[in-house]
mmCIF file of C-alpha atoms and ligand atoms in Angstrom:
data_model
loop_
_atom_site.group_PDB
_atom_site.id
_atom_site.type_symbol
_atom_site.label_atom_id
_atom_site.label_comp_id
_atom_site.label_asym_id
_atom_site.label_seq_id
_atom_site.Cartn_x
_atom_site.Cartn_y
_atom_site.Cartn_z
ATOM 1 C CA MET A 881 -83.392 21.639 31.032
ATOM 2 C CA ALA A 882 -86.604 18.855 31.149
ATOM 3 C CA GLY A 883 -86.316 17.340 34.514
ATOM 4 C CA SER A 884 -86.633 14.044 32.702
ATOM 5 C CA GLN A 885 -83.704 14.694 30.565
ATOM 6 C CA ARG A 886 -81.454 11.215 30.322
ATOM 7 C CA ILE A 887 -78.064 11.101 29.792
ATOM 8 C CA VAL A 888 -75.645 8.061 28.619
ATOM 9 C CA ILE A 889 -72.613 7.796 30.370
ATOM 10 C CA ALA A 890 -70.179 5.793 27.915
ATOM 11 C CA SER A 891 -68.904 3.845 30.228
ATOM 12 C CA SER A 892 -69.334 0.415 31.987
ATOM 13 C CA ASN A 893 -67.742 1.559 35.124
ATOM 14 C CA THR A 894 -70.022 2.101 37.945
ATOM 15 C CA GLY A 895 -67.506 4.206 40.006
ATOM 16 C CA LYS A 896 -67.158 6.761 37.328
ATOM 17 C CA LEU A 897 -71.021 6.873 37.106
ATOM 18 C CA ARG A 898 -71.099 7.445 40.983
ATOM 19 C CA GLU A 899 -68.307 10.336 40.583
ATOM 20 C CA LEU A 900 -70.560 12.121 37.730
ATOM 21 C CA VAL A 901 -73.886 11.623 39.495
ATOM 22 C CA ALA A 902 -71.750 13.418 42.465
ATOM 23 C CA TRP A 903 -70.724 16.370 40.350
ATOM 24 C CA LEU A 904 -73.799 16.684 38.117
ATOM 25 C CA HIS A 905 -76.171 16.888 41.106
ATOM 26 C CA GLU A 906 -77.333 20.472 40.095
ATOM 27 C CA TRP A 907 -78.430 19.439 36.848
ATOM 28 C CA PRO A 908 -82.015 17.864 36.589
ATOM 29 C CA VAL A 909 -80.937 14.914 34.416
ATOM 30 C CA GLU A 910 -80.789 11.169 34.749
ATOM 31 C CA LEU A 911 -77.384 9.644 34.621
ATOM 32 C CA VAL A 912 -77.582 5.819 32.880
ATOM 33 C CA ASN A 913 -74.733 3.660 32.190
ATOM 34 C CA GLN A 914 -74.348 2.407 28.599
ATOM 35 C CA SER A 915 -74.143 -1.093 29.671
ATOM 36 C CA ASP A 916 -77.302 -1.244 31.478
ATOM 37 C CA LEU A 917 -78.761 0.336 27.414
ATOM 38 C CA GLY A 918 -77.357 -2.601 26.015
ATOM 39 C CA VAL A 919 -74.786 -0.389 24.229
ATOM 40 C CA THR A 920 -71.506 -2.212 23.498
ATOM 41 C CA GLU A 921 -67.981 -0.655 24.223
ATOM 42 C CA ALA A 922 -66.650 2.136 21.249
ATOM 43 C CA ASP A 923 -63.703 1.414 18.992
ATOM 44 C CA GLU A 924 -60.751 3.436 21.022
ATOM 45 C CA SER A 925 -58.963 4.028 17.542
ATOM 46 C CA GLY A 926 -57.790 7.573 18.178
ATOM 47 C CA ILE A 927 -54.639 8.564 18.435
ATOM 48 C CA SER A 928 -55.483 11.026 21.020
ATOM 49 C CA PHE A 929 -57.567 11.261 24.255
ATOM 50 C CA VAL A 930 -59.911 13.856 22.681
ATOM 51 C CA GLU A 931 -60.503 11.596 19.533
ATOM 52 C CA ASN A 932 -61.077 8.479 21.734
ATOM 53 C CA ALA A 933 -63.640 10.439 24.282
ATOM 54 C CA ILE A 934 -65.583 11.475 21.347
ATOM 55 C CA LEU A 935 -65.523 8.584 19.208
ATOM 56 C CA LYS A 936 -67.225 7.264 22.927
ATOM 57 C CA ALA A 937 -69.780 9.970 23.422
ATOM 58 C CA ARG A 938 -70.784 9.581 19.572
ATOM 59 C CA HIS A 939 -71.003 5.915 19.748
ATOM 60 C CA ALA A 940 -73.184 6.075 22.811
ATOM 61 C CA CYS A 941 -75.318 8.726 21.745
ATOM 62 C CA SER A 942 -75.851 6.739 18.021
ATOM 63 C CA ALA A 943 -77.116 3.800 19.753
ATOM 64 C CA THR A 944 -79.425 5.753 22.101
ATOM 65 C CA GLY A 945 -80.784 8.716 20.709
ATOM 66 C CA LEU A 946 -79.320 10.347 23.996
ATOM 67 C CA PRO A 947 -76.852 12.835 24.884
ATOM 68 C CA ALA A 948 -73.872 10.928 25.901
ATOM 69 C CA ILE A 949 -70.666 11.775 28.534
ATOM 70 C CA ALA A 950 -67.606 10.015 27.719
ATOM 71 C CA ASP A 951 -64.021 9.997 28.586
ATOM 72 C CA ASP A 952 -60.589 8.812 27.966
ATOM 73 C CA SER A 953 -57.703 8.943 30.272
ATOM 74 C CA GLY A 954 -54.416 7.269 30.723
ATOM 75 C CA ILE A 955 -50.893 8.436 32.192
ATOM 76 C CA GLU A 956 -47.792 10.137 29.843
ATOM 77 C CA VAL A 957 -44.405 9.644 30.612
ATOM 78 C CA GLU A 958 -42.103 12.861 29.444
ATOM 79 C CA ILE A 959 -38.865 10.359 29.034
ATOM 80 C CA LEU A 960 -40.876 7.793 27.102
ATOM 81 C CA ASP A 961 -42.676 10.792 24.747
ATOM 82 C CA GLY A 962 -45.534 10.494 26.633
ATOM 83 C CA ALA A 963 -45.898 6.860 26.213
ATOM 84 C CA PRO A 964 -48.042 4.528 27.717
ATOM 85 C CA GLY A 965 -50.897 7.986 26.853
ATOM 86 C CA VAL A 966 -54.078 6.471 24.940
ATOM 87 C CA ARG A 967 -52.253 2.611 25.221
ATOM 88 C CA SER A 968 -52.543 2.867 28.951
ATOM 89 C CA ALA A 969 -54.800 0.159 29.590
ATOM 90 C CA ARG A 970 -53.723 -1.966 27.282
ATOM 91 C CA PHE A 971 -49.519 -0.972 27.366
ATOM 92 C CA ALA A 972 -48.949 -4.909 27.910
ATOM 93 C CA GLY A 973 -51.083 -6.099 25.733
ATOM 94 C CA PRO A 974 -55.466 -6.380 25.614
ATOM 95 C CA GLY A 975 -56.274 -7.629 28.561
ATOM 96 C CA ALA A 976 -53.149 -7.790 30.371
ATOM 97 C CA GLY A 977 -54.472 -5.932 33.399
ATOM 98 C CA ASP A 978 -52.984 -3.447 35.729
ATOM 99 C CA GLU A 979 -50.384 -5.233 37.468
ATOM 100 C CA LYS A 980 -48.493 -6.017 34.063
ATOM 101 C CA ASN A 981 -49.077 -2.768 32.847
ATOM 102 C CA LEU A 982 -47.485 -1.055 35.812
ATOM 103 C CA GLN A 983 -44.671 -3.496 35.591
ATOM 104 C CA LEU A 984 -44.244 -3.048 32.024
ATOM 105 C CA LEU A 985 -44.098 0.572 32.450
ATOM 106 C CA LEU A 986 -41.419 0.553 35.529
ATOM 107 C CA GLU A 987 -39.014 -1.656 32.910
ATOM 108 C CA ARG A 988 -39.450 0.964 30.320
ATOM 109 C CA VAL A 989 -38.439 3.707 32.486
ATOM 110 C CA ARG A 990 -35.383 1.838 34.219
ATOM 111 C CA GLY A 991 -34.076 1.077 30.509
ATOM 112 C CA THR A 992 -33.883 4.890 30.073
ATOM 113 C CA GLY A 993 -31.816 5.249 32.970
ATOM 114 C CA ALA A 994 -34.097 8.007 34.360
ATOM 115 C CA VAL A 995 -34.598 8.607 38.283
ATOM 116 C CA ASN A 996 -37.757 9.848 39.177
ATOM 117 C CA PRO A 997 -39.201 10.513 35.547
ATOM 118 C CA VAL A 998 -41.559 13.391 35.122
ATOM 119 C CA ALA A 999 -45.554 12.310 34.650
ATOM 120 C CA ARG A 1000 -48.518 13.128 34.405
ATOM 121 C CA PHE A 1001 -52.279 11.641 34.434
ATOM 122 C CA GLN A 1002 -54.561 12.848 31.544
ATOM 123 C CA CYS A 1003 -57.841 13.103 31.380
ATOM 124 C CA LEU A 1004 -60.609 14.419 28.706
ATOM 125 C CA MET A 1005 -64.492 14.337 28.883
ATOM 126 C CA VAL A 1006 -66.520 15.127 26.460
ATOM 127 C CA PHE A 1007 -70.409 16.259 26.796
ATOM 128 C CA MET A 1008 -72.179 15.334 22.817
ATOM 129 C CA ALA A 1009 -75.964 16.320 22.591
ATOM 130 C CA HIS A 1010 -76.671 14.409 19.799
ATOM 131 C CA ALA A 1011 -74.601 12.077 17.571
ATOM 132 C CA GLY A 1012 -73.729 15.145 14.987
ATOM 133 C CA ASP A 1013 -72.981 17.425 17.569
ATOM 134 C CA ALA A 1014 -70.162 19.506 15.875
ATOM 135 C CA THR A 1015 -69.705 21.418 19.212
ATOM 136 C CA PRO A 1016 -69.157 18.660 21.827
ATOM 137 C CA VAL A 1017 -68.354 20.463 25.252
ATOM 138 C CA ILE A 1018 -64.794 19.335 26.176
ATOM 139 C CA ALA A 1019 -62.391 19.482 29.270
ATOM 140 C CA GLN A 1020 -59.366 18.451 30.173
ATOM 141 C CA GLY A 1021 -57.495 17.870 33.590
ATOM 142 C CA THR A 1022 -53.692 16.912 34.290
ATOM 143 C CA TRP A 1023 -52.317 15.828 37.209
ATOM 144 C CA ASN A 1024 -48.592 16.494 37.511
ATOM 145 C CA GLY A 1025 -46.382 14.347 38.924
ATOM 146 C CA HIS A 1026 -43.454 11.970 38.740
ATOM 147 C CA LEU A 1027 -43.086 8.025 38.892
ATOM 148 C CA VAL A 1028 -41.063 5.874 41.969
ATOM 149 C CA PRO A 1029 -39.505 3.236 41.075
ATOM 150 C CA GLU A 1030 -41.512 0.824 43.694
ATOM 151 C CA PRO A 1031 -45.427 0.530 43.796
ATOM 152 C CA ARG A 1032 -46.559 1.882 47.241
ATOM 153 C CA GLY A 1033 -49.996 2.192 48.656
ATOM 154 C CA SER A 1034 -53.197 -0.017 48.537
ATOM 155 C CA HIS A 1035 -55.778 2.564 47.412
ATOM 156 C CA GLY A 1036 -57.007 3.076 43.340
ATOM 157 C CA PHE A 1037 -55.789 0.897 40.584
ATOM 158 C CA GLY A 1038 -53.966 1.200 37.411
ATOM 159 C CA TYR A 1039 -50.740 3.189 38.074
ATOM 160 C CA ASP A 1040 -51.693 4.715 41.212
ATOM 161 C CA PRO A 1041 -49.046 2.832 43.136
ATOM 162 C CA ILE A 1042 -45.931 4.347 41.275
ATOM 163 C CA PHE A 1043 -47.598 8.207 40.680
ATOM 164 C CA PHE A 1044 -46.184 10.190 42.972
ATOM 165 C CA VAL A 1045 -47.673 13.371 43.977
ATOM 166 C CA PRO A 1046 -45.694 16.583 45.213
ATOM 167 C CA THR A 1047 -48.332 18.358 46.831
ATOM 168 C CA HIS A 1048 -48.979 15.457 49.028
ATOM 169 C CA GLY A 1049 -45.326 13.495 49.344
ATOM 170 C CA CYS A 1050 -47.120 10.260 48.434
ATOM 171 C CA THR A 1051 -47.945 7.860 45.613
ATOM 172 C CA SER A 1052 -51.940 8.292 44.670
ATOM 173 C CA ALA A 1053 -52.161 4.531 45.848
ATOM 174 C CA GLU A 1054 -51.189 6.261 49.478
ATOM 175 C CA LEU A 1055 -53.252 9.353 49.079
ATOM 176 C CA ASP A 1056 -56.933 9.095 50.928
ATOM 177 C CA PRO A 1057 -59.346 8.319 48.089
ATOM 178 C CA THR A 1058 -61.786 11.367 48.949
ATOM 179 C CA ILE A 1059 -58.638 13.240 48.511
ATOM 180 C CA LYS A 1060 -57.916 11.644 45.088
ATOM 181 C CA ASN A 1061 -61.341 12.613 44.126
ATOM 182 C CA GLN A 1062 -60.760 16.180 44.783
ATOM 183 C CA ILE A 1063 -57.326 16.783 42.937
ATOM 184 C CA SER A 1064 -56.977 14.447 40.175
ATOM 185 C CA HIS A 1065 -56.768 14.039 36.395
ATOM 186 C CA ARG A 1066 -61.081 13.150 36.609
ATOM 187 C CA ALA A 1067 -62.041 15.581 39.011
ATOM 188 C CA GLN A 1068 -60.359 18.538 37.164
ATOM 189 C CA ALA A 1069 -62.144 17.156 34.086
ATOM 190 C CA LEU A 1070 -65.200 17.361 35.962
ATOM 191 C CA ALA A 1071 -65.045 20.359 37.038
ATOM 192 C CA GLY A 1072 -64.011 21.950 33.564
ATOM 193 C CA LEU A 1073 -67.145 20.410 32.059
ATOM 194 C CA LEU A 1074 -69.938 21.091 34.471
ATOM 195 C CA GLN A 1075 -68.059 24.697 33.766
ATOM 196 C CA GLY A 1076 -68.685 24.156 30.217
ATOM 197 C CA LEU A 1077 -72.021 22.547 30.439
ATOM 198 C CA ARG A 1078 -73.265 25.627 32.101
ATOM 199 C CA ALA A 1079 -71.617 27.818 29.456
ATOM 200 C CA ARG A 1080 -73.570 26.047 26.650
ATOM 201 C CA PHE A 1081 -77.053 25.222 28.720
ATOM 202 C CA PRO A 1082 -77.468 28.477 30.895
ATOM 203 C CA ALA A 1083 -80.223 28.070 33.600
ATOM 204 C CA GLN A 1084 -83.193 27.205 32.421
ATOM 205 C CA SER A 1085 -82.612 26.110 29.027
ATOM 206 C CA GLU A 1086 -82.496 22.353 27.633
ATOM 207 C CA ILE A 1087 -79.933 19.760 26.568
ATOM 208 C CA PRO A 1088 -82.016 19.148 22.948
ATOM 209 C CA ARG A 1089 -83.044 16.201 22.461
ATOM 210 C CA ARG A 1090 -82.184 14.107 19.354
ATOM 211 C CA ARG A 1091 -82.534 15.765 15.996
ATOM 212 C CA ALA A 1092 -83.537 14.238 12.958
ATOM 213 C CA GLY A 1093 -81.075 12.084 11.118
ATOM 214 C CA THR A 1094 -77.960 12.394 13.805
ATOM 215 C CA GLY A 1095 -79.648 9.874 16.211
ATOM 216 C CA ARG A 1096 -79.560 5.771 16.192
HETATM 217 P P1 IMP B 1204 -59.976 4.547 30.910
HETATM 218 O O1 IMP B 1204 -59.913 6.336 30.687
HETATM 219 O O2 IMP B 1204 -60.966 4.336 31.451
HETATM 220 O O3 IMP B 1204 -59.738 3.783 29.509
HETATM 221 O O4 IMP B 1204 -58.639 4.239 31.427
HETATM 222 C C1 IMP B 1204 -57.745 4.294 31.123
HETATM 223 C C2 IMP B 1204 -56.106 3.690 31.880
HETATM 224 O O5 IMP B 1204 -55.493 4.654 32.602
HETATM 225 C C3 IMP B 1204 -56.828 3.392 32.999
HETATM 226 O O6 IMP B 1204 -57.232 1.768 32.872
HETATM 227 C C4 IMP B 1204 -55.349 3.136 33.920
HETATM 228 O O7 IMP B 1204 -54.574 2.017 33.290
HETATM 229 C C5 IMP B 1204 -55.273 4.326 33.831
HETATM 230 N N1 IMP B 1204 -55.394 5.561 34.720
HETATM 231 C C6 IMP B 1204 -56.306 6.409 34.195
HETATM 232 N N2 IMP B 1204 -56.652 7.347 35.006
HETATM 233 C C7 IMP B 1204 -56.047 6.788 36.361
HETATM 234 C C8 IMP B 1204 -55.954 6.929 38.004
HETATM 235 O O8 IMP B 1204 -56.790 7.667 38.048
HETATM 236 N N3 IMP B 1204 -55.005 5.835 38.622
HETATM 237 C C9 IMP B 1204 -54.282 5.458 37.853
HETATM 238 N N4 IMP B 1204 -54.406 4.792 36.740
HETATM 239 C C10 IMP B 1204 -54.996 5.424 35.824
#
């Protein structure tokens, strides 16, 4: 790949950018947040995580003419038929925030009478070389656990305080963030994305630049 190749991260979240920079350190690329390029948030109208990740990546490619990486994530609760799923960030309504989302999820679980229901965090990561890329690199990470009835722990965000991680005997909000970043759904998806990028762009090859008619 050329040393100056820029890749746009279809997220305004600087934490995600930092994680990606760390994981992609072996690639001679410059990662830049879409908000720094004036790109607005994409419409997340998909009904699956992978659709939303592709929508976000394509939107960022179209707006910038650059390759893009996007992710979409959320929590699925088996007894609730996978809810909140793709609606995790807006479960209690647009702009409701983490606390209201978490409380609504606990309320819904209580309504079923289930104790410690099976849950999993999902993360889908997508790399698109350009807006018309028909073979995006796609990776999925799944973190299995179950819900606890009361929030525990102060790290993390979102549903971390009620997500119990059986392998570590605590909630993900009680986990050392360094550990979480090694084992979470996002870490697994990032590892898969890296593997997919290595396969699609073997050493010395180059991420294609914008092709005529597929960019902004
Ligand atoms: P997005 O991928 O940034 O759209 O996030 C989706 C939503 O899923 C977040 O707002 C959180 O509610 C939830 N979520 C995703 N990953 C995590 C996590 O690692 N911990 C807790 N909640 C998460």
